XYZ file of C-alpha atoms in Angstrom:
391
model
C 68.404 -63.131 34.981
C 68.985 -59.375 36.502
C 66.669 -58.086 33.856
C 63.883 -60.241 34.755
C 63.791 -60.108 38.770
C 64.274 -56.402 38.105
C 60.687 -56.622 35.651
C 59.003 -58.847 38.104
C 59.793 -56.310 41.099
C 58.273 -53.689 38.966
C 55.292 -55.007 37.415
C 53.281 -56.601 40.488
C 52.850 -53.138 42.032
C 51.057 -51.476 38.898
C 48.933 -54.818 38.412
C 47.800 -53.939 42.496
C 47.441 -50.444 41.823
C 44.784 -50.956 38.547
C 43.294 -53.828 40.559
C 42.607 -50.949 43.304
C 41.395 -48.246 40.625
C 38.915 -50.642 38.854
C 37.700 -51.905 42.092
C 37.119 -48.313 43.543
C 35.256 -47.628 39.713
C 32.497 -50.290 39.818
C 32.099 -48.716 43.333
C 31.404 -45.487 42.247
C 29.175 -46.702 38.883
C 26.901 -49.102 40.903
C 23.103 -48.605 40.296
C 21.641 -45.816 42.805
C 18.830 -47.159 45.228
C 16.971 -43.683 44.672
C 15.089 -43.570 40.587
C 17.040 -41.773 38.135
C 15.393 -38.438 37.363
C 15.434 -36.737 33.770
C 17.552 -33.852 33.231
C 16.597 -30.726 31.312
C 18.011 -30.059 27.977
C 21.052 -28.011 28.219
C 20.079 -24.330 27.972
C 16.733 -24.322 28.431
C 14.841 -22.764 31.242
C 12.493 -25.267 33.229
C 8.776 -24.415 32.438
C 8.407 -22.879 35.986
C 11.193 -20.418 35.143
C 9.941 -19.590 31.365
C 8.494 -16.412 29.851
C 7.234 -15.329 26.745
C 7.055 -11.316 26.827
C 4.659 -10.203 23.118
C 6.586 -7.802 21.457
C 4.289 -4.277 21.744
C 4.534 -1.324 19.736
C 2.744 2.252 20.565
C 2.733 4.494 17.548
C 0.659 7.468 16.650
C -2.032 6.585 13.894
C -2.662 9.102 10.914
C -5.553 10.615 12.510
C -3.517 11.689 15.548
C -4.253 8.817 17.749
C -1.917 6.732 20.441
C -2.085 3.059 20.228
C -0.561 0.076 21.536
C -0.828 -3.391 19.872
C 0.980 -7.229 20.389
C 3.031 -7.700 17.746
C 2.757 -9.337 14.627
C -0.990 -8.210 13.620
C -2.378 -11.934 12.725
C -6.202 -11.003 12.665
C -7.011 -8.084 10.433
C -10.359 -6.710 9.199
C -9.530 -3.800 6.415
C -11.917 -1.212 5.182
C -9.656 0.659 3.225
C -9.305 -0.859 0.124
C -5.633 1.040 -0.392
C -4.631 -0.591 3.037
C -5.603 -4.020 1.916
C -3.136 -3.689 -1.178
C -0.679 -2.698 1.098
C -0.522 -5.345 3.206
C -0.411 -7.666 0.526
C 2.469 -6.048 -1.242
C 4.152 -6.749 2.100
C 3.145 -10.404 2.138
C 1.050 -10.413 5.111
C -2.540 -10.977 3.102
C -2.687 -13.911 5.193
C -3.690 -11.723 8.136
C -6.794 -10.521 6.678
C -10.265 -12.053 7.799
C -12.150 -9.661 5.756
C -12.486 -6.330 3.721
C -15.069 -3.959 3.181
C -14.583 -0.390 0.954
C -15.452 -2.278 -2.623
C -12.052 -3.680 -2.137
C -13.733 -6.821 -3.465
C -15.001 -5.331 -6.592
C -11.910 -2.556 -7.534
C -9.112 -4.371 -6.458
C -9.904 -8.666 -7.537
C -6.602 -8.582 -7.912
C -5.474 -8.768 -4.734
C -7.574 -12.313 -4.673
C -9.848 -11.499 -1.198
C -12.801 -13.003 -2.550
C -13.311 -15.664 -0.759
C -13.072 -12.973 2.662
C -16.202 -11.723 4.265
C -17.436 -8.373 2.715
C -18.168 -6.329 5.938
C -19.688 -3.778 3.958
C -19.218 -0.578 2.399
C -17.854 2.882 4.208
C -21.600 4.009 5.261
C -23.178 0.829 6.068
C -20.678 -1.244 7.887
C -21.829 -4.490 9.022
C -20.007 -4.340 13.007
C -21.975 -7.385 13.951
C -19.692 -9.569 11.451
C -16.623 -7.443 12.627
C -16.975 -8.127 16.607
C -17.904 -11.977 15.322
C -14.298 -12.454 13.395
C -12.613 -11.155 16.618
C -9.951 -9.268 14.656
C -6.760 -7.802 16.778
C -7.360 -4.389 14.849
C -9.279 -2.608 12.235
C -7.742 -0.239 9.466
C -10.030 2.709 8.248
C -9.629 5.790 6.397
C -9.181 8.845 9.082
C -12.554 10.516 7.641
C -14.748 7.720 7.143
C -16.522 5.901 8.646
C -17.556 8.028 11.926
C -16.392 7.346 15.546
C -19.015 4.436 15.464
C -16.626 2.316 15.056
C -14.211 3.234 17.868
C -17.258 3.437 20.234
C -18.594 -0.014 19.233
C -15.201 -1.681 18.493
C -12.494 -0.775 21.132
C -15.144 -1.556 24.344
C -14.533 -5.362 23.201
C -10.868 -5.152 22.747
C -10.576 -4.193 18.892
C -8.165 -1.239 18.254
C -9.378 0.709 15.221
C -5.966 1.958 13.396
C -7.070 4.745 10.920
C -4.540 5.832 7.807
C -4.990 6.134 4.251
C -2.479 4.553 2.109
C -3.219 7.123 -0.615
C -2.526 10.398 0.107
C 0.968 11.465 -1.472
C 2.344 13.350 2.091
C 1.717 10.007 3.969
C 1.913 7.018 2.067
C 5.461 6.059 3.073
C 5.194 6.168 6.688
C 2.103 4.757 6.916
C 3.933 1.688 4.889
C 6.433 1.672 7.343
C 4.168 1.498 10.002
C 2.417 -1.644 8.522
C 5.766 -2.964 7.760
C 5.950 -2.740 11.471
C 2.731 -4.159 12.734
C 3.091 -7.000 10.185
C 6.822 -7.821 10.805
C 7.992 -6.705 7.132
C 9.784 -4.027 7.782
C 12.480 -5.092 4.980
C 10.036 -6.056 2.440
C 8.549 -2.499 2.947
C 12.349 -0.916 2.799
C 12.865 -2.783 -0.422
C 9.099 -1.786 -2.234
C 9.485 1.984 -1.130
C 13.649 2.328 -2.804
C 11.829 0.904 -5.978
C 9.232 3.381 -5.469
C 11.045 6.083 -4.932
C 13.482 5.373 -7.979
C 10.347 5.958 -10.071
C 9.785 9.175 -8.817
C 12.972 10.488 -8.876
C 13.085 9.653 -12.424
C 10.212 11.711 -12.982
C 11.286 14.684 -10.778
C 14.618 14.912 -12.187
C 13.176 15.364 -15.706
C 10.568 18.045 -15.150
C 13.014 20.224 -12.838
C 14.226 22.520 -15.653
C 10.809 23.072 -17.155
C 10.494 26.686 -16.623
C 7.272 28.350 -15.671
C 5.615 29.336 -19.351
C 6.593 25.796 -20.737
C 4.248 24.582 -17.803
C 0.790 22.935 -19.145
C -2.436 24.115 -17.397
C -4.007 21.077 -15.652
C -7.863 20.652 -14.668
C -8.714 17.530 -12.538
C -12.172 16.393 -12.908
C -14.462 13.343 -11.615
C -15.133 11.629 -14.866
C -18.517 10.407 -13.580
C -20.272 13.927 -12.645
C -18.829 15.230 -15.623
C -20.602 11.959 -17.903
C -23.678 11.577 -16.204
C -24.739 15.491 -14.801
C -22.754 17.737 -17.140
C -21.002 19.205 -13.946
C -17.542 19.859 -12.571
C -16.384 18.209 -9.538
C -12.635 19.287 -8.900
C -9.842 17.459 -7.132
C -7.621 19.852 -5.625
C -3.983 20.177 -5.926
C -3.458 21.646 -2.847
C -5.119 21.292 1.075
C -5.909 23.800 3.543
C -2.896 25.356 4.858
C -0.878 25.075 1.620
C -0.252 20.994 1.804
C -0.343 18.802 -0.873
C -4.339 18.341 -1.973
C -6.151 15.242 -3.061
C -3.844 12.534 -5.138
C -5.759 13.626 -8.545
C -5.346 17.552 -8.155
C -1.387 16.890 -6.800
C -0.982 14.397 -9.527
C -0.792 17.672 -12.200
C 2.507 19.570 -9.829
C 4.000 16.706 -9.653
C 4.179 15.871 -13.520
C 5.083 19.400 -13.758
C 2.356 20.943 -14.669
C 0.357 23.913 -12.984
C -3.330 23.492 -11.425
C -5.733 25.132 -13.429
C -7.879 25.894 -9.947
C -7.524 27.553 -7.071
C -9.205 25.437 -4.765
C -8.285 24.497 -1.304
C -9.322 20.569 -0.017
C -10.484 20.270 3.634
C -9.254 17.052 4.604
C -12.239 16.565 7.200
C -14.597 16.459 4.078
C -15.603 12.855 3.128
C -15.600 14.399 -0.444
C -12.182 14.737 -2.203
C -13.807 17.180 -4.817
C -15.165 20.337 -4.912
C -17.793 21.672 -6.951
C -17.754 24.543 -9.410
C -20.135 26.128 -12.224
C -19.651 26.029 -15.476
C -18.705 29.702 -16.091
C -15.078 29.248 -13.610
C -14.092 26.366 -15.351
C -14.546 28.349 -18.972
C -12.620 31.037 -17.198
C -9.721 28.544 -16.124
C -9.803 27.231 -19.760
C -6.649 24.407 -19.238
C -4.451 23.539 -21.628
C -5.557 19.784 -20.245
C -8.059 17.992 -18.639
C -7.618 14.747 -16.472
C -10.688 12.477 -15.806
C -10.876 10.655 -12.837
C -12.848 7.488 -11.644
C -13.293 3.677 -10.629
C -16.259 2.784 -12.886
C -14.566 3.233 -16.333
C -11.082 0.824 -16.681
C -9.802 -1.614 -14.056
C -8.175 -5.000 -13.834
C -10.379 -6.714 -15.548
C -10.962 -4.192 -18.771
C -9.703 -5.011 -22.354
C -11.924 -3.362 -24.760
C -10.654 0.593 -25.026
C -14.473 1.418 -26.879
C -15.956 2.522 -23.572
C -13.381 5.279 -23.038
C -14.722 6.200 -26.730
C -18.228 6.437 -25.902
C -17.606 8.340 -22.522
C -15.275 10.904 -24.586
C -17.587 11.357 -27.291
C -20.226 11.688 -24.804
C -18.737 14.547 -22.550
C -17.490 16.538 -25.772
C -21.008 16.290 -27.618
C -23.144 17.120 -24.032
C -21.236 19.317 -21.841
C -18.653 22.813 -22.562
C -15.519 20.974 -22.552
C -15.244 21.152 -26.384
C -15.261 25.028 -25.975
C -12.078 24.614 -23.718
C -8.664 24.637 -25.201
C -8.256 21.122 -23.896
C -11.559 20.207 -25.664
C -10.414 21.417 -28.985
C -7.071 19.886 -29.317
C -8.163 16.426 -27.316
C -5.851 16.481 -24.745
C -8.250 15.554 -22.484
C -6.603 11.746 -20.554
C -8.789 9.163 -18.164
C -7.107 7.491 -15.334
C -8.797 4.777 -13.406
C -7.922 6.719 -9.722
C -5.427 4.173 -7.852
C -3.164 5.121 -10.751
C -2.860 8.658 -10.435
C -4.893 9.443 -8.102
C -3.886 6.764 -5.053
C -1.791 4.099 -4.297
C -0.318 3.390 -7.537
C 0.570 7.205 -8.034
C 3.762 7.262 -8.862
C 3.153 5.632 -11.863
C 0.260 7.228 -13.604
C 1.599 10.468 -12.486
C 5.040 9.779 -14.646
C 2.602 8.733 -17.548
C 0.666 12.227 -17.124
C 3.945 13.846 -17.383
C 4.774 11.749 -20.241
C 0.936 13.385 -22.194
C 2.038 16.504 -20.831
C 5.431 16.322 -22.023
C 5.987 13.417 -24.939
C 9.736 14.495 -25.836
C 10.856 14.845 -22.384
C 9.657 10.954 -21.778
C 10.556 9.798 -25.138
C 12.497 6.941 -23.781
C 10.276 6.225 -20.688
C 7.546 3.580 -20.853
C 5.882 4.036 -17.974
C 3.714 0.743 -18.533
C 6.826 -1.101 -17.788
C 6.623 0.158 -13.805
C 2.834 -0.925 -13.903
C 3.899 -4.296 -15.290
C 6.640 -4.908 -12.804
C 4.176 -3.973 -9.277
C 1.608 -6.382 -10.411
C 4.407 -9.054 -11.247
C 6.668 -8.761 -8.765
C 5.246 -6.931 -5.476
C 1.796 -8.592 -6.154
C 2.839 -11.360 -7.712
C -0.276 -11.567 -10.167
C -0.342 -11.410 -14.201
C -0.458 -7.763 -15.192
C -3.644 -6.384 -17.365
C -6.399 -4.072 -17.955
C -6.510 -0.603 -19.175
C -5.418 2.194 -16.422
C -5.039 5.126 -18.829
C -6.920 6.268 -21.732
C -6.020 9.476 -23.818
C -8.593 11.079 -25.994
C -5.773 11.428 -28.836
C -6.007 7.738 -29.226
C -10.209 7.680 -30.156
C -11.186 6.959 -33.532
């Protein structure tokens, strides 16, 4: 009996107290007179309060210039045909509206023919250009002339000029465009290959002393074919820098230049003309043929190399050269030794140069792996030719 007054006295004051606390609640939780409004998402900014800032970046182009562009590039017209590969081996093709440079007919590989053509370097179609609207347009730094900048940059479009060929440059301007694009690590990743390469081939030809050097002459196929003449490519520029990619090609396989020419890198030329009687008084030990019109992507039969070869030795005084008479005369198609692919053809010139040095080096593997892996297209055609290999 104690035990259940005592619960009785105890238990009506709590059942008061949670009548009085659920009473109070359905107070407080009654419907407002005054419409409910929505609430922002938790930590976002209201759209009065929001900013978007473009990313800029102000760099100095290779021709000396200050710009400033929005970053990423997303509307790109490219002249230079070296750019254009570039950019693709970055994986920013996308951004190109169109080419121009022949990049359409040397380079089908990079797959830009369905983009407008805007022309070649001297007759540039800027009508089609200020119709696309691009954000920017690459060009080399010596062609075309200031027309562009004059026509181009009144209606907003910067014109960015670098080369993506010449050896002294080539990696900053890819870091640049790794920049502008956004693929800065892509561009990190393609130059440590790259410069594996030409380690490789530096570390091989250090200990060649000066008398085992070969004796290099780098001519345009084409003049040489068609006119009989000698158009050089220089090893070295004005000022003691590292010449046209042809000429430099020959110190870097470690071999000497058989000229002693100096390139002005305000010429639109990249070769230099000389007579027949200093080239028979250079007499190389080797001659390297140059060009875009023999070899390629799309070449599988070696005969034309033949002909050409044939041609040269039976119409013009190469067969009185040393080179002449023991064949060691090579073709490269000029991205690979001469440009963008450089690295490459320039460890197979050492490996003509210098067969027992590279006895274990096939430098066709490299070629395979940037057309199958940075490009991501089948490798073929014929790049090199040696004169050895005739019939």
């Amino acid at each position: 009996m104690t035990i259940t007054k005592q619960r009785r006295t105890i238990t009506i004051p709590w059942l008061i107290a949670i009548f009085a606390i659920l009473l109070l609640t359905g107070c407080a939780s009654a419907p407002s007179s005054e419409p409910e409004q929505p609430s922002s998402p938790p930590n976002q900014a209201s759209p009065a309060t929001e900013t978007h800032e473009p990313e800029v970046l102000t760099f100095t182009d290779t021709a000396g210039k200050e710009i400033t562009l929005p970053l990423p590039i997303e509307r790109a017209v490219v002249l230079n045909r070296n750019t254009a590969e570039a950019i693709t081996l970055l994986g920013a093709k996308d951004a190109i509206l169109a080419t121009g440079d022949t990049t359409i007919k040397n380079n089908p590989y990079l797959e830009l023919a369905g983009k407008p053509d805007v022309g070649e370097t001297k007759q540039v179609n800027l009508e089609l250009i200020l119709s696309l609207k691009p954000q920017v347009v690459f060009a080399y730094t010596n062609r075309p002339d200031q027309t562009l900048e004059e026509k181009l940059e009144p209606a907003g479009i910067k014109v960015v000029r670098i080369n993506n060929y010449l050896p002294e440059q080539m990696d900053e301007e890819l870091r640049l465009l790794g920049k502008l694009f956004r693929k800065t690590d892509k561009a990190e990743q393609f130059l440590k290959w790259k410069h594996s390469i030409e380690q490789l081939l530096a570390d091989r030809v250090a200990g060649l002393k000066e008398e085992e050097k070969k004796s290099v002459l780098a001519l345009s196929a084409g003049f040489l074919n068609t006119n009989g003449g000698y158009r050089i490519f220089p090893s070295q520029s004005i000022g003691g820098k590292p010449g046209v990619g042809e000429g430099y090609a020959t110190i870097l396989a470690g071999g000497k230049d058989a000229a002693d020419l100096e390139w002005n890198p305000a010429e639109s030329s990249t070769t230099i003309m000389v007579d027949e009687e200093y080239v028979l008084k250079r007499n190389p030990d080797v001659i390297t043929l140059h060009g875009t019109w023999l070899g390629g992507y799309e070449t599988e039969d070696a005969k034309p190399f033949e002909e050409t070869l044939d041609n040269i030795m039976k119409t013009t005084s190469v067969s009185r050269l040393k080179a002449g008479q023991t064949r060691d005369i090579y073709f490269f198609y000029t991205n690979f030794v001469g440009s963008d692919k450089r690295y490459i053809g320039t460890l197979q010139l050492a490996k003509y140069l210098y067969p027992d040095l590279f006895q274990d080096v096939d430098p066709e593997q490299y070629a395979r792996e940037y057309y199958e892996k940075w490009l991501n297209v089948p490798y073929k055609g014929i790049w090199t030719y040696s004169y050895k290999d005739a019939k």
